[in-house]
Short mmCIF file of C-alpha atoms in Angstrom, two decimals:
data_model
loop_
_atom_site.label_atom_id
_atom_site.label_comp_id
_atom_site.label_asym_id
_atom_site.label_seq_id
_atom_site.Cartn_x
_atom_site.Cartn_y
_atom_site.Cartn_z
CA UNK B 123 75.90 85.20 103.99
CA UNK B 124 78.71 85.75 101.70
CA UNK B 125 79.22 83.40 99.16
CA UNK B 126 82.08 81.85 97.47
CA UNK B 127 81.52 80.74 94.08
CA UNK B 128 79.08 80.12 91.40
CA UNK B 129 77.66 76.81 90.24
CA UNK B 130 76.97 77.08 86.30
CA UNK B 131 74.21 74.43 84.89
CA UNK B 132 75.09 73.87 81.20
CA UNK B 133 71.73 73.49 79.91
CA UNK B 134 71.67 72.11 76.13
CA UNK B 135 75.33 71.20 76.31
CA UNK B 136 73.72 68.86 78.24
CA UNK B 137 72.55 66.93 75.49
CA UNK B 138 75.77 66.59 73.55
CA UNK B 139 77.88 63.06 73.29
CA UNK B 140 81.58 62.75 72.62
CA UNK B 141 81.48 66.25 71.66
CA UNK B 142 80.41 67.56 75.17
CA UNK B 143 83.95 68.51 76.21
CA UNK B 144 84.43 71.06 73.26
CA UNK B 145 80.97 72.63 74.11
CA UNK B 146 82.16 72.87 77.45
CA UNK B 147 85.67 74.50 76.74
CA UNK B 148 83.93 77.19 74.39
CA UNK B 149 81.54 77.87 77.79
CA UNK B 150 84.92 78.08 79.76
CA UNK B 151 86.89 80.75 77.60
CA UNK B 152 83.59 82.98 76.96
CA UNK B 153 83.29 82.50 81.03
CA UNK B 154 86.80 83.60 81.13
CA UNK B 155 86.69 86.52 78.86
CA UNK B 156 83.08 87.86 79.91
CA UNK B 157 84.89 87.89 83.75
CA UNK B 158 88.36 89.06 82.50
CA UNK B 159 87.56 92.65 84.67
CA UNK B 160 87.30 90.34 87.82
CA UNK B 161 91.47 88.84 88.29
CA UNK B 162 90.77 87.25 91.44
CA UNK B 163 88.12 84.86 89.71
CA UNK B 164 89.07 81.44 89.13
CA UNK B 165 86.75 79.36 86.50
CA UNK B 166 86.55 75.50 87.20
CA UNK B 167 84.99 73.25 84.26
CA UNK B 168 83.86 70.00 84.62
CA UNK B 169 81.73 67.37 81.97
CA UNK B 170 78.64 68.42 84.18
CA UNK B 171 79.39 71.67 85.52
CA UNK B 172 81.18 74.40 85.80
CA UNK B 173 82.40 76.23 88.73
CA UNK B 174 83.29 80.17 89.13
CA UNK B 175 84.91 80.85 92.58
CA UNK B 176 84.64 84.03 93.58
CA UNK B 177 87.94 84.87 95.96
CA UNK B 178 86.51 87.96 97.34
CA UNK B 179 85.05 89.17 93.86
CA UNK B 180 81.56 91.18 94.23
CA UNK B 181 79.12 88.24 93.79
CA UNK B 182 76.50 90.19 92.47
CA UNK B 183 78.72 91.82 89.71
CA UNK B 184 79.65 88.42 88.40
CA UNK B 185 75.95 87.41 88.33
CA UNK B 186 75.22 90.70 86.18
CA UNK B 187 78.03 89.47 83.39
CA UNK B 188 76.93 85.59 83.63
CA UNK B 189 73.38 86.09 82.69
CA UNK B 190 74.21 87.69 79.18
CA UNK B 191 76.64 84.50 78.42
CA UNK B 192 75.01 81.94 75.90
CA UNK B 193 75.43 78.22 76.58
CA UNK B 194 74.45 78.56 80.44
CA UNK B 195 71.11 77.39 81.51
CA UNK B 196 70.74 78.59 84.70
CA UNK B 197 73.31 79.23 87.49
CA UNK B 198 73.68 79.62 91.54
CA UNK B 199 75.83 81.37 93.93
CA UNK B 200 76.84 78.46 96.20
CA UNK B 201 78.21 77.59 99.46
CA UNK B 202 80.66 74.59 99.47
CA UNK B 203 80.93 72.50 102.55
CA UNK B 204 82.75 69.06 103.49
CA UNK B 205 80.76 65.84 102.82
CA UNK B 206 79.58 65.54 106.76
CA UNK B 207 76.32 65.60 107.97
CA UNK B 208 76.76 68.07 110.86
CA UNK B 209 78.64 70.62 108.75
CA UNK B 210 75.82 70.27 106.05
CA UNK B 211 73.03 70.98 108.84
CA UNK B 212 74.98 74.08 110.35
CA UNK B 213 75.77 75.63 107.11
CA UNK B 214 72.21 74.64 105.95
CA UNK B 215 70.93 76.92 108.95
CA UNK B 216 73.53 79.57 108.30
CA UNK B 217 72.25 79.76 105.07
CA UNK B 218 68.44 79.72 105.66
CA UNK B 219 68.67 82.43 108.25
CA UNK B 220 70.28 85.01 106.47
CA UNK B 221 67.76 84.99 103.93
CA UNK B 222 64.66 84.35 106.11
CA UNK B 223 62.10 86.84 106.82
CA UNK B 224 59.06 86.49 109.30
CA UNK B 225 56.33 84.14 107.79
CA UNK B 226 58.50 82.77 104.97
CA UNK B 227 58.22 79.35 104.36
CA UNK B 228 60.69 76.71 102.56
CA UNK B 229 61.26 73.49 100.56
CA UNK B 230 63.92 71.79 100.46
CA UNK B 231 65.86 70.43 96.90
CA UNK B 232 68.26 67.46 96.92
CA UNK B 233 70.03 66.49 94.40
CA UNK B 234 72.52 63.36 95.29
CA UNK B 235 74.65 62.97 92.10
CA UNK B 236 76.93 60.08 94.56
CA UNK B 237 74.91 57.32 95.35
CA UNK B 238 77.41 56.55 98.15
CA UNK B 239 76.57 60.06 100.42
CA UNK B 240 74.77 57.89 103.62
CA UNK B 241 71.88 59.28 103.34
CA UNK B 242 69.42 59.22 100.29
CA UNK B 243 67.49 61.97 99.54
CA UNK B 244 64.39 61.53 102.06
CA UNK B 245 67.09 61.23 104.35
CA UNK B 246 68.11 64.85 103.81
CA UNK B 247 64.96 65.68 103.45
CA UNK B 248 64.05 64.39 106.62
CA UNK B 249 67.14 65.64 108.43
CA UNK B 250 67.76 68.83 106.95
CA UNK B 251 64.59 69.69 107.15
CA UNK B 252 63.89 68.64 110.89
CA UNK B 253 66.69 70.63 112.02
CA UNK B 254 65.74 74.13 110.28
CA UNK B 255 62.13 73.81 111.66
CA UNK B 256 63.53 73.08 114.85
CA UNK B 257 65.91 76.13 115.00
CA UNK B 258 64.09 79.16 112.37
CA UNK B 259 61.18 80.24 115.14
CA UNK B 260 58.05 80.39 112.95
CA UNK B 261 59.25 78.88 109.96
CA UNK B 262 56.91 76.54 107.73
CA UNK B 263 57.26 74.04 104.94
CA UNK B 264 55.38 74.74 101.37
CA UNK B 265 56.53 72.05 98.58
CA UNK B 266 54.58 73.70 95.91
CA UNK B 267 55.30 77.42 95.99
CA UNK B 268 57.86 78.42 98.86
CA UNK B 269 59.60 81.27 99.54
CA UNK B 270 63.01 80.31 99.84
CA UNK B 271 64.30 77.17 98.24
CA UNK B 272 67.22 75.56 99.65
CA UNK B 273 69.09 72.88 97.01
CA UNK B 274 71.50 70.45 98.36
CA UNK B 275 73.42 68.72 95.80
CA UNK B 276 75.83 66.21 96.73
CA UNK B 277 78.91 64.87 94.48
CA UNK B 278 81.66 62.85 94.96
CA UNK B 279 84.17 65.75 95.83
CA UNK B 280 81.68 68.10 98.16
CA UNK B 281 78.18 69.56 99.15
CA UNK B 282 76.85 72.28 97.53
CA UNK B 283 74.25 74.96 99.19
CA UNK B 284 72.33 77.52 97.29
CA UNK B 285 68.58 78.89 97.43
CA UNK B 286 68.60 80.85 94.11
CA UNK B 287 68.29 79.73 90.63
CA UNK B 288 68.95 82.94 88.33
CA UNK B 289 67.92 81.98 84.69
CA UNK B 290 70.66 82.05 82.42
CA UNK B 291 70.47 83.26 78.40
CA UNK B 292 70.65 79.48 76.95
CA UNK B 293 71.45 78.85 73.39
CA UNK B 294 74.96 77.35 72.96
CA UNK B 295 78.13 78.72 73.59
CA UNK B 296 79.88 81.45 71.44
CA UNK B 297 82.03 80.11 68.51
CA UNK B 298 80.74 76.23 68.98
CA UNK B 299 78.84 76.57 65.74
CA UNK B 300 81.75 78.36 63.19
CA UNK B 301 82.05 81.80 62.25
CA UNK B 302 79.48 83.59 59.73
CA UNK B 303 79.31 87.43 58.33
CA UNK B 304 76.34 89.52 59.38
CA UNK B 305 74.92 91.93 57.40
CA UNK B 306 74.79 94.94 59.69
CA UNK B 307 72.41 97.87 58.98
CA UNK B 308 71.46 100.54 61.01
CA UNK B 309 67.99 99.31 61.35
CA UNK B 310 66.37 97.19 64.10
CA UNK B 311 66.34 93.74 62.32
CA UNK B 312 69.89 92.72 61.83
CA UNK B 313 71.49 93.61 65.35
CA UNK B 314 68.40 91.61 66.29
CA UNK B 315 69.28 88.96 63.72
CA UNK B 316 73.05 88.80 65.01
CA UNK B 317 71.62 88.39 68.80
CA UNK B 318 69.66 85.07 67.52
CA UNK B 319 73.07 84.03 65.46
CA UNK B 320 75.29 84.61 68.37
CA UNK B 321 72.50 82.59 70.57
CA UNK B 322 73.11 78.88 68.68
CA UNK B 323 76.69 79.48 69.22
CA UNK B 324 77.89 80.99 66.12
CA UNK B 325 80.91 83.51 66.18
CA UNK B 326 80.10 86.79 63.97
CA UNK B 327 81.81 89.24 62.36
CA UNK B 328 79.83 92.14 60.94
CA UNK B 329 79.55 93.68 57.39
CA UNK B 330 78.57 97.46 56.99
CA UNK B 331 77.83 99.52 53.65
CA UNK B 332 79.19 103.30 54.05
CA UNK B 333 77.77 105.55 51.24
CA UNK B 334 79.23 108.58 52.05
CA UNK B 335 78.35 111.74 50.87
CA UNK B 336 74.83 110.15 50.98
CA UNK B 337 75.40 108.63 54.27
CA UNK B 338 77.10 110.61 57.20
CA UNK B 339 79.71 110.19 59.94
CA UNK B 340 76.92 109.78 62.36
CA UNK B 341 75.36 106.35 60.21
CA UNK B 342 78.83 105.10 60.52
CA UNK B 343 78.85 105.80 64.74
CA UNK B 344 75.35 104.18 64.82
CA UNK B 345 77.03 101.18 63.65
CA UNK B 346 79.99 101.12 65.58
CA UNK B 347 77.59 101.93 68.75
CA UNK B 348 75.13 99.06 68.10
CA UNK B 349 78.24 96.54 67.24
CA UNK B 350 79.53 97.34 70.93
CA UNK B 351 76.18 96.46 71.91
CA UNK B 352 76.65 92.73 70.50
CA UNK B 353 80.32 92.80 71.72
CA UNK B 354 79.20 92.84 75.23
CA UNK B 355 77.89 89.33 74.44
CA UNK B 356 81.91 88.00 73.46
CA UNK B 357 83.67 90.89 74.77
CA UNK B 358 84.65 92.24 71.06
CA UNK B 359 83.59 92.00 67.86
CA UNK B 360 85.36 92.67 64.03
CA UNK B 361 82.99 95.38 61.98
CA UNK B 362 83.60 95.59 57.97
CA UNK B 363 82.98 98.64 56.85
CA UNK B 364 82.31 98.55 53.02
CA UNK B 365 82.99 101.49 50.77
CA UNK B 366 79.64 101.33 48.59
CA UNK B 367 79.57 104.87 46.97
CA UNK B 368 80.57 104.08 43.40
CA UNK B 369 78.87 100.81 43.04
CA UNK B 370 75.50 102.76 44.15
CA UNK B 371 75.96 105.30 42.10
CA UNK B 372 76.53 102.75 38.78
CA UNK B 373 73.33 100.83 40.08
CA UNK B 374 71.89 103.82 39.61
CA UNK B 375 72.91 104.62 36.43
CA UNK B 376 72.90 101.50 35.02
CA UNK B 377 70.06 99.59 36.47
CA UNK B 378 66.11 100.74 35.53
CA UNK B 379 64.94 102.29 38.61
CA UNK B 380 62.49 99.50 39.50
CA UNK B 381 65.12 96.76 39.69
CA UNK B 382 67.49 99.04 41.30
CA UNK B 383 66.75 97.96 45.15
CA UNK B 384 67.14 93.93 43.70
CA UNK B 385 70.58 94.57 42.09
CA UNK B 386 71.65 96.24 44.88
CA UNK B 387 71.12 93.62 47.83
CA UNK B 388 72.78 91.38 44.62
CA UNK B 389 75.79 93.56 45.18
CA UNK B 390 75.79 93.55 48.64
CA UNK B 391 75.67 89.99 48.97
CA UNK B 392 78.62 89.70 46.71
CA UNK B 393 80.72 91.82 48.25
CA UNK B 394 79.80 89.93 52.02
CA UNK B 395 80.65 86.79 50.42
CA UNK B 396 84.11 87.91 49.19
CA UNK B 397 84.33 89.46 52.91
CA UNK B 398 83.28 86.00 53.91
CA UNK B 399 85.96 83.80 52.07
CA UNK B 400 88.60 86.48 53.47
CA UNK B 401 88.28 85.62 57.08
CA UNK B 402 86.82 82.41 56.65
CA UNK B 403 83.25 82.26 57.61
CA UNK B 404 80.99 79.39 57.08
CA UNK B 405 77.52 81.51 56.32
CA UNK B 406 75.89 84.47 55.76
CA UNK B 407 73.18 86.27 58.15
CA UNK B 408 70.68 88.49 57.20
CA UNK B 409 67.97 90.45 58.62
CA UNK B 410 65.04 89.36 56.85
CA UNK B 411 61.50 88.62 57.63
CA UNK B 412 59.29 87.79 55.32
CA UNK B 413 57.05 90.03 53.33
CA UNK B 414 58.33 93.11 55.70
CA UNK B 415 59.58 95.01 52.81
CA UNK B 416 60.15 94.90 49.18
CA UNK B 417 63.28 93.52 48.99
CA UNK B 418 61.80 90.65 51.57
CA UNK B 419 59.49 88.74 49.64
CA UNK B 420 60.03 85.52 48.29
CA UNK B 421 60.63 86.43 44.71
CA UNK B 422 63.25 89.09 45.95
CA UNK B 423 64.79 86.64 47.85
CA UNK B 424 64.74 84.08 44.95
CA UNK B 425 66.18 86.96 42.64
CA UNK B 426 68.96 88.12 44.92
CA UNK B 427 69.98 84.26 46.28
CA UNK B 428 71.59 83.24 43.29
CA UNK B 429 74.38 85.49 43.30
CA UNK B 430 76.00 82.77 46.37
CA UNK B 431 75.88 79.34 47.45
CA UNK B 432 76.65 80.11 50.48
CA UNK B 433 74.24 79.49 53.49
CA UNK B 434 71.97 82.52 54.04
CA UNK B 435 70.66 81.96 58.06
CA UNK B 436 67.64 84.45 58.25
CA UNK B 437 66.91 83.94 61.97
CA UNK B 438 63.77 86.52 61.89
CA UNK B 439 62.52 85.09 58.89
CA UNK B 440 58.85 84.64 60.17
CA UNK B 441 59.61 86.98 63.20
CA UNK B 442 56.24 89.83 63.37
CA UNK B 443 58.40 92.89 63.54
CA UNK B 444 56.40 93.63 67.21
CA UNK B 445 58.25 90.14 68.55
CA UNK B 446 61.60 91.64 67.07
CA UNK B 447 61.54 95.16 68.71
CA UNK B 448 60.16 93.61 71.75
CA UNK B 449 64.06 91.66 71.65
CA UNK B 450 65.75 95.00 70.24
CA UNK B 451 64.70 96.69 73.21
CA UNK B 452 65.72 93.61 75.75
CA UNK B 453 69.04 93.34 74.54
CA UNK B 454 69.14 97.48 74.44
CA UNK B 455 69.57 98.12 70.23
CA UNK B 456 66.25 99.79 69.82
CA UNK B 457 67.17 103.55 70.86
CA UNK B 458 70.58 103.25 68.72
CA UNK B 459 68.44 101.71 65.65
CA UNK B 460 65.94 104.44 65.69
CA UNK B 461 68.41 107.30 65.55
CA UNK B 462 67.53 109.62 62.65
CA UNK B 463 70.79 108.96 60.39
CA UNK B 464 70.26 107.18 56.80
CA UNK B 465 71.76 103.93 56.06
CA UNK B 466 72.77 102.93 51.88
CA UNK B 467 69.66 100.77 52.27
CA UNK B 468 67.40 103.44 52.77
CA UNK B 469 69.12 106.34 49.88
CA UNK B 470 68.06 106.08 46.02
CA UNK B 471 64.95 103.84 47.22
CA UNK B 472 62.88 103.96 43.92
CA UNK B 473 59.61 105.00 44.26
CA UNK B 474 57.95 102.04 42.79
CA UNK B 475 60.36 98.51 44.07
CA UNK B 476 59.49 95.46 42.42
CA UNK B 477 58.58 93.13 45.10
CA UNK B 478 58.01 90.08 42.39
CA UNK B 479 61.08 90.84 40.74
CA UNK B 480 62.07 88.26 37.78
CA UNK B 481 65.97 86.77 38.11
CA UNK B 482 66.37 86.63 34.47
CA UNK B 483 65.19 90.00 34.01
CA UNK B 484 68.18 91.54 36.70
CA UNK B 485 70.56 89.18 35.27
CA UNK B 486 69.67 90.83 31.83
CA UNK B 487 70.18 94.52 33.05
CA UNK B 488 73.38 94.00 34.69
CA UNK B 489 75.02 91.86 31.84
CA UNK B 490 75.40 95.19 30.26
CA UNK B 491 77.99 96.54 32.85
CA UNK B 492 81.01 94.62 34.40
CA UNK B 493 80.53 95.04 37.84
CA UNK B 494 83.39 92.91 39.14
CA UNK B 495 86.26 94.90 39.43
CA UNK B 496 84.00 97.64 41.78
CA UNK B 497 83.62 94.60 43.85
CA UNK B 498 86.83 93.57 44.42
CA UNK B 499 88.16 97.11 44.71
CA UNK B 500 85.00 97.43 47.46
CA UNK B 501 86.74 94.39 48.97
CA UNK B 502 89.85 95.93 49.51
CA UNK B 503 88.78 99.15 50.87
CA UNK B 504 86.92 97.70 53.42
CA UNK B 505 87.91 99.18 56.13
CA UNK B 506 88.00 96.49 60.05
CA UNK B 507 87.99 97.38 62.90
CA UNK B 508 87.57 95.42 66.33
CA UNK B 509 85.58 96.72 68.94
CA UNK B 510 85.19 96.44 71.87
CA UNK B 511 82.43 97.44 74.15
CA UNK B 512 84.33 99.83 76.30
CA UNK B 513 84.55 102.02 74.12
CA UNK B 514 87.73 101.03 72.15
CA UNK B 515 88.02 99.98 69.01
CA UNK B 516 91.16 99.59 66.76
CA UNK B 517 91.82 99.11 62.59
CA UNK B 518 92.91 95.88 61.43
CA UNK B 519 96.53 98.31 60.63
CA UNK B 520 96.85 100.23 64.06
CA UNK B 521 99.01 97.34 65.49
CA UNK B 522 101.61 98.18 63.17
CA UNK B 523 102.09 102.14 64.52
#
C-alpha cells in the first residue's frame, strides 16, 4: 500500500510548556532542511505533531533522512482517511492485507485524541477488529507480541492508519539550546563529543588547529571529511581552521617540556574562546573523558580551566572509551578518526606530561612571554569554511568572487 505522509511523534518536546511552539518550529525547519532534496514534500506542524506528506516522494527515502533528525521520538508512515466508520474499516483491511503474511497475527492500537469520535476505543477495538478477522483467512489476534500492529488514532480533523513505529534519534531539536564551539580533533572523541552536543539541541560550529609543516594536507581533509559527517545531522556545518604553527613552536621554546602539553590546551582554549565571542556562541565543547590521557585528569583540567569562564560541556566526560567508539562507529566517524595523519595534539608530545600539573606553576612559565598578540593574530587567520555534506564546502570570502 502506498502511503501518503508521515506522522512525526515529538518525544521530549513533549514535555515543554509555553515554550513548546519554539521547540516545535526548530523540529519544522531541521525537517525542512534535512528533506530539502525531496521538493514535492510538504511539512505540516502542529503543538502535538507534525505531519510530512509525501506527494509522490519515495517513502522509504524520507524515512532514511528522518531517523538521523534530533528532537523526533519516533515516527510512522500513515494513511489518512475521513472520520467515518466504514471508510476506517475498508482502509483498515487495505492496510492489513498488504502487509499480511500466512500465520501472522495482529493487535490492534487506538488512540482517540477526540473524545467526540462515536465510538470509544473498545468500540474500535471491537469493530475494527471483528471485521479484519472476518475478512484476513487465517488471521489471529496476539495483544502481547504480534506481528503486525495496526494504530488507529483519531483527532478532531481525521483518522490516521499506520502499523510501523520506526524509532527516531531523540534528544531535542537542532539550535533549541544556542550555539557553542567544538573543539574538533582528528581523533575519535570530539566528533563523538559534537554528536552528544548536537543531540540536546545545541547548534555547533567547529574549531580546528592546523600545524603545518608538522601537520599535513591530509590532517586538514580528515577534518573537513569527519565535519561533513556531523553536517549530515543539520545539513551544513561552519569549520575554523586555526593557524597554530608559531604559537607551538614558542610553547616549545618557551615552556619546560613537562608543562608543554598544559600550556598548550591553555592556548587552545584561548584562541576557541576568542573564536567563540566572534560568532557568538554560548559554550565551549570538548572531548574529554576523564583520566583517558594526560591532559584529562582533573588537575589538567583544573590547570587549563582558568584561562575562560566560559561553559566547558564535556559530554564524554565519564564515557569508557569502548562506549564512545561503539557511537563513533554508529554515527560512521570511526574509519575517518583512525586514518594515519597527525593532528597538533599529537606533535611535540613530551615524553614525560605532567598529569598533576600545578596552575601557579604554568601561570609562572608563561608570564615570561607575551603570548597575546600570537593569539589574536591566530584569530584572524583562521581560516571558515561551511560545509556541507555533499561534498561542497565554501570560505567565509568565496561569496564575494
Amino acid at each position: 500500500m502506498e502511503y501518503e505522509r508521515i506522522l512525526i511523534r515529538y518525544g521530549e518536546i513533549s514535555t515543554k510548556g509555553r515554550n513548546r511552539n519554539q521547540f516545535v518550529e526548530k523540529l519544522r525547519k531541521s525537517v525542512k532542511i534535512a528533506l530539502a532534496p525531496f521538493t514535492n514534500v510538504k511539512v505540516e506542524a502542529s503543538r502535538d505533531r507534525m505531519y510530512v506528506l509525501l506527494n509522490g516522494e519515495n517513502c522509504e527515502e524520507v524515512i532514511g533522512k528522518l531517523a538521523n533528525i534530533f528532537g523526533i521520538q519516533s515516527f510512522s508512515p500513515a494513511i489518512k482517511v475521513e472520520r467515518d466508520i466504514e471508510v476506517l474499516k475498508q482502509t483498515s483491511l487495505e492496510l492489513v492485507r498488504s502487509l499480511y503474511k500466512e500465520g501472522q497475527t495482529f493487535k490492534i492500537t487506538p488512540k482517540r485524541s477526540d473524545k467526540t469520535f462515536e465510538l470509544d476505543t473498545d468500540g474500535i477495538n471491537h469493530t475494527l477488529g471483528g471485521h479484519l478477522l472476518q475478512h484476513v483467512l487465517g488471521l489471529k489476534v496476539d495483544v502481547k507480541n504480534p506481528d503486525i500492529n495496526l494504530r488507529i488514532e483519531v483527532r478532531k480533523e481525521a483518522i490516521y492508519l499506520s502499523c510501523e513505529t520506526i524509532q527516531g534519534a531523540g534528544g531535542l531539536p537542532m539550535g533549541s539550546s544556542g550555539k557553542a564551539m567544538l573543539m574538533l580533533s582528528g581523533g575519535i572523541d570530539s566528533p563523538v563529543a559534537g554528536y552528544m552536543a548536537m543531540k540536546r539541541g545545541l547548534e555547533i560550529e567547529a574549531v580546528h588547529f592546523f600545524s603545518p609543516p608538522f601537520t599535513s594536507e591530509r590532517s586538514k581533509e580528515k577534518v573537513i571529511d569527519l565535519s561533513k559527517k556531523l553536517a549530515k545531522i543539520y545539513g551544513s556545518m561552519t569549520l575554523h581552521i586555526v593557524p597554530f604553527t608559531a604559537i607551538q613552536q614558542t610553547i616549545r621554546e618557551q615552556i619546560p617540556e613537562n608543562y608543554s602539553m598544559t600550556s598548550t590546551r591553555r592556548m587552545m582554549l584561548r584562541i576557541t574562546d576568542e573564536i567563540r565571542k566572534k560568532h557568538e556562541g554560548l559554550a565551549i565543547i570538548t572531548g574529554e573523558s576523564l583520566g583517558q590521557v594526560a591532559s584529562q585528569t582533573l588537575e589538567s583540567m583544573f590547570a587549563i580551566n582558568e584561562v575562560t569562564n566560559t561553559p566547558l560541556l564535556r559530554p564524554l566526560i565519564t564515557m569508557d572509551k569502548t562506549d564512545i567508539i561503539k557511537i563513533a562507529q554508529e554515527i560512521d566517524t570511526l574509519e575517518i578518526s583512525n586514518r594515519p595523519f597527525e593532528d597538533c595534539c599529537t606533535i611535540f608530545v613530551p615524553a614525560s606530561p605532567k598529569t598533576k600539573p600545578k596552575r601557579d606553576k604554568v601561570q609562572h612559565y608563561e608570564s615570561f612571554f607575551d603570548f597575546e598578540p600570537m593569539i589574536q593574530e591566530a584569530v584572524q587567520e583562521t581560516e571558515t569554511i561551511v560545509i556541507k555534506p555533499d561534498n561542497k564546502q565554501r570560505t567565509e570570502f568565496s561569496e564575494l568572487f
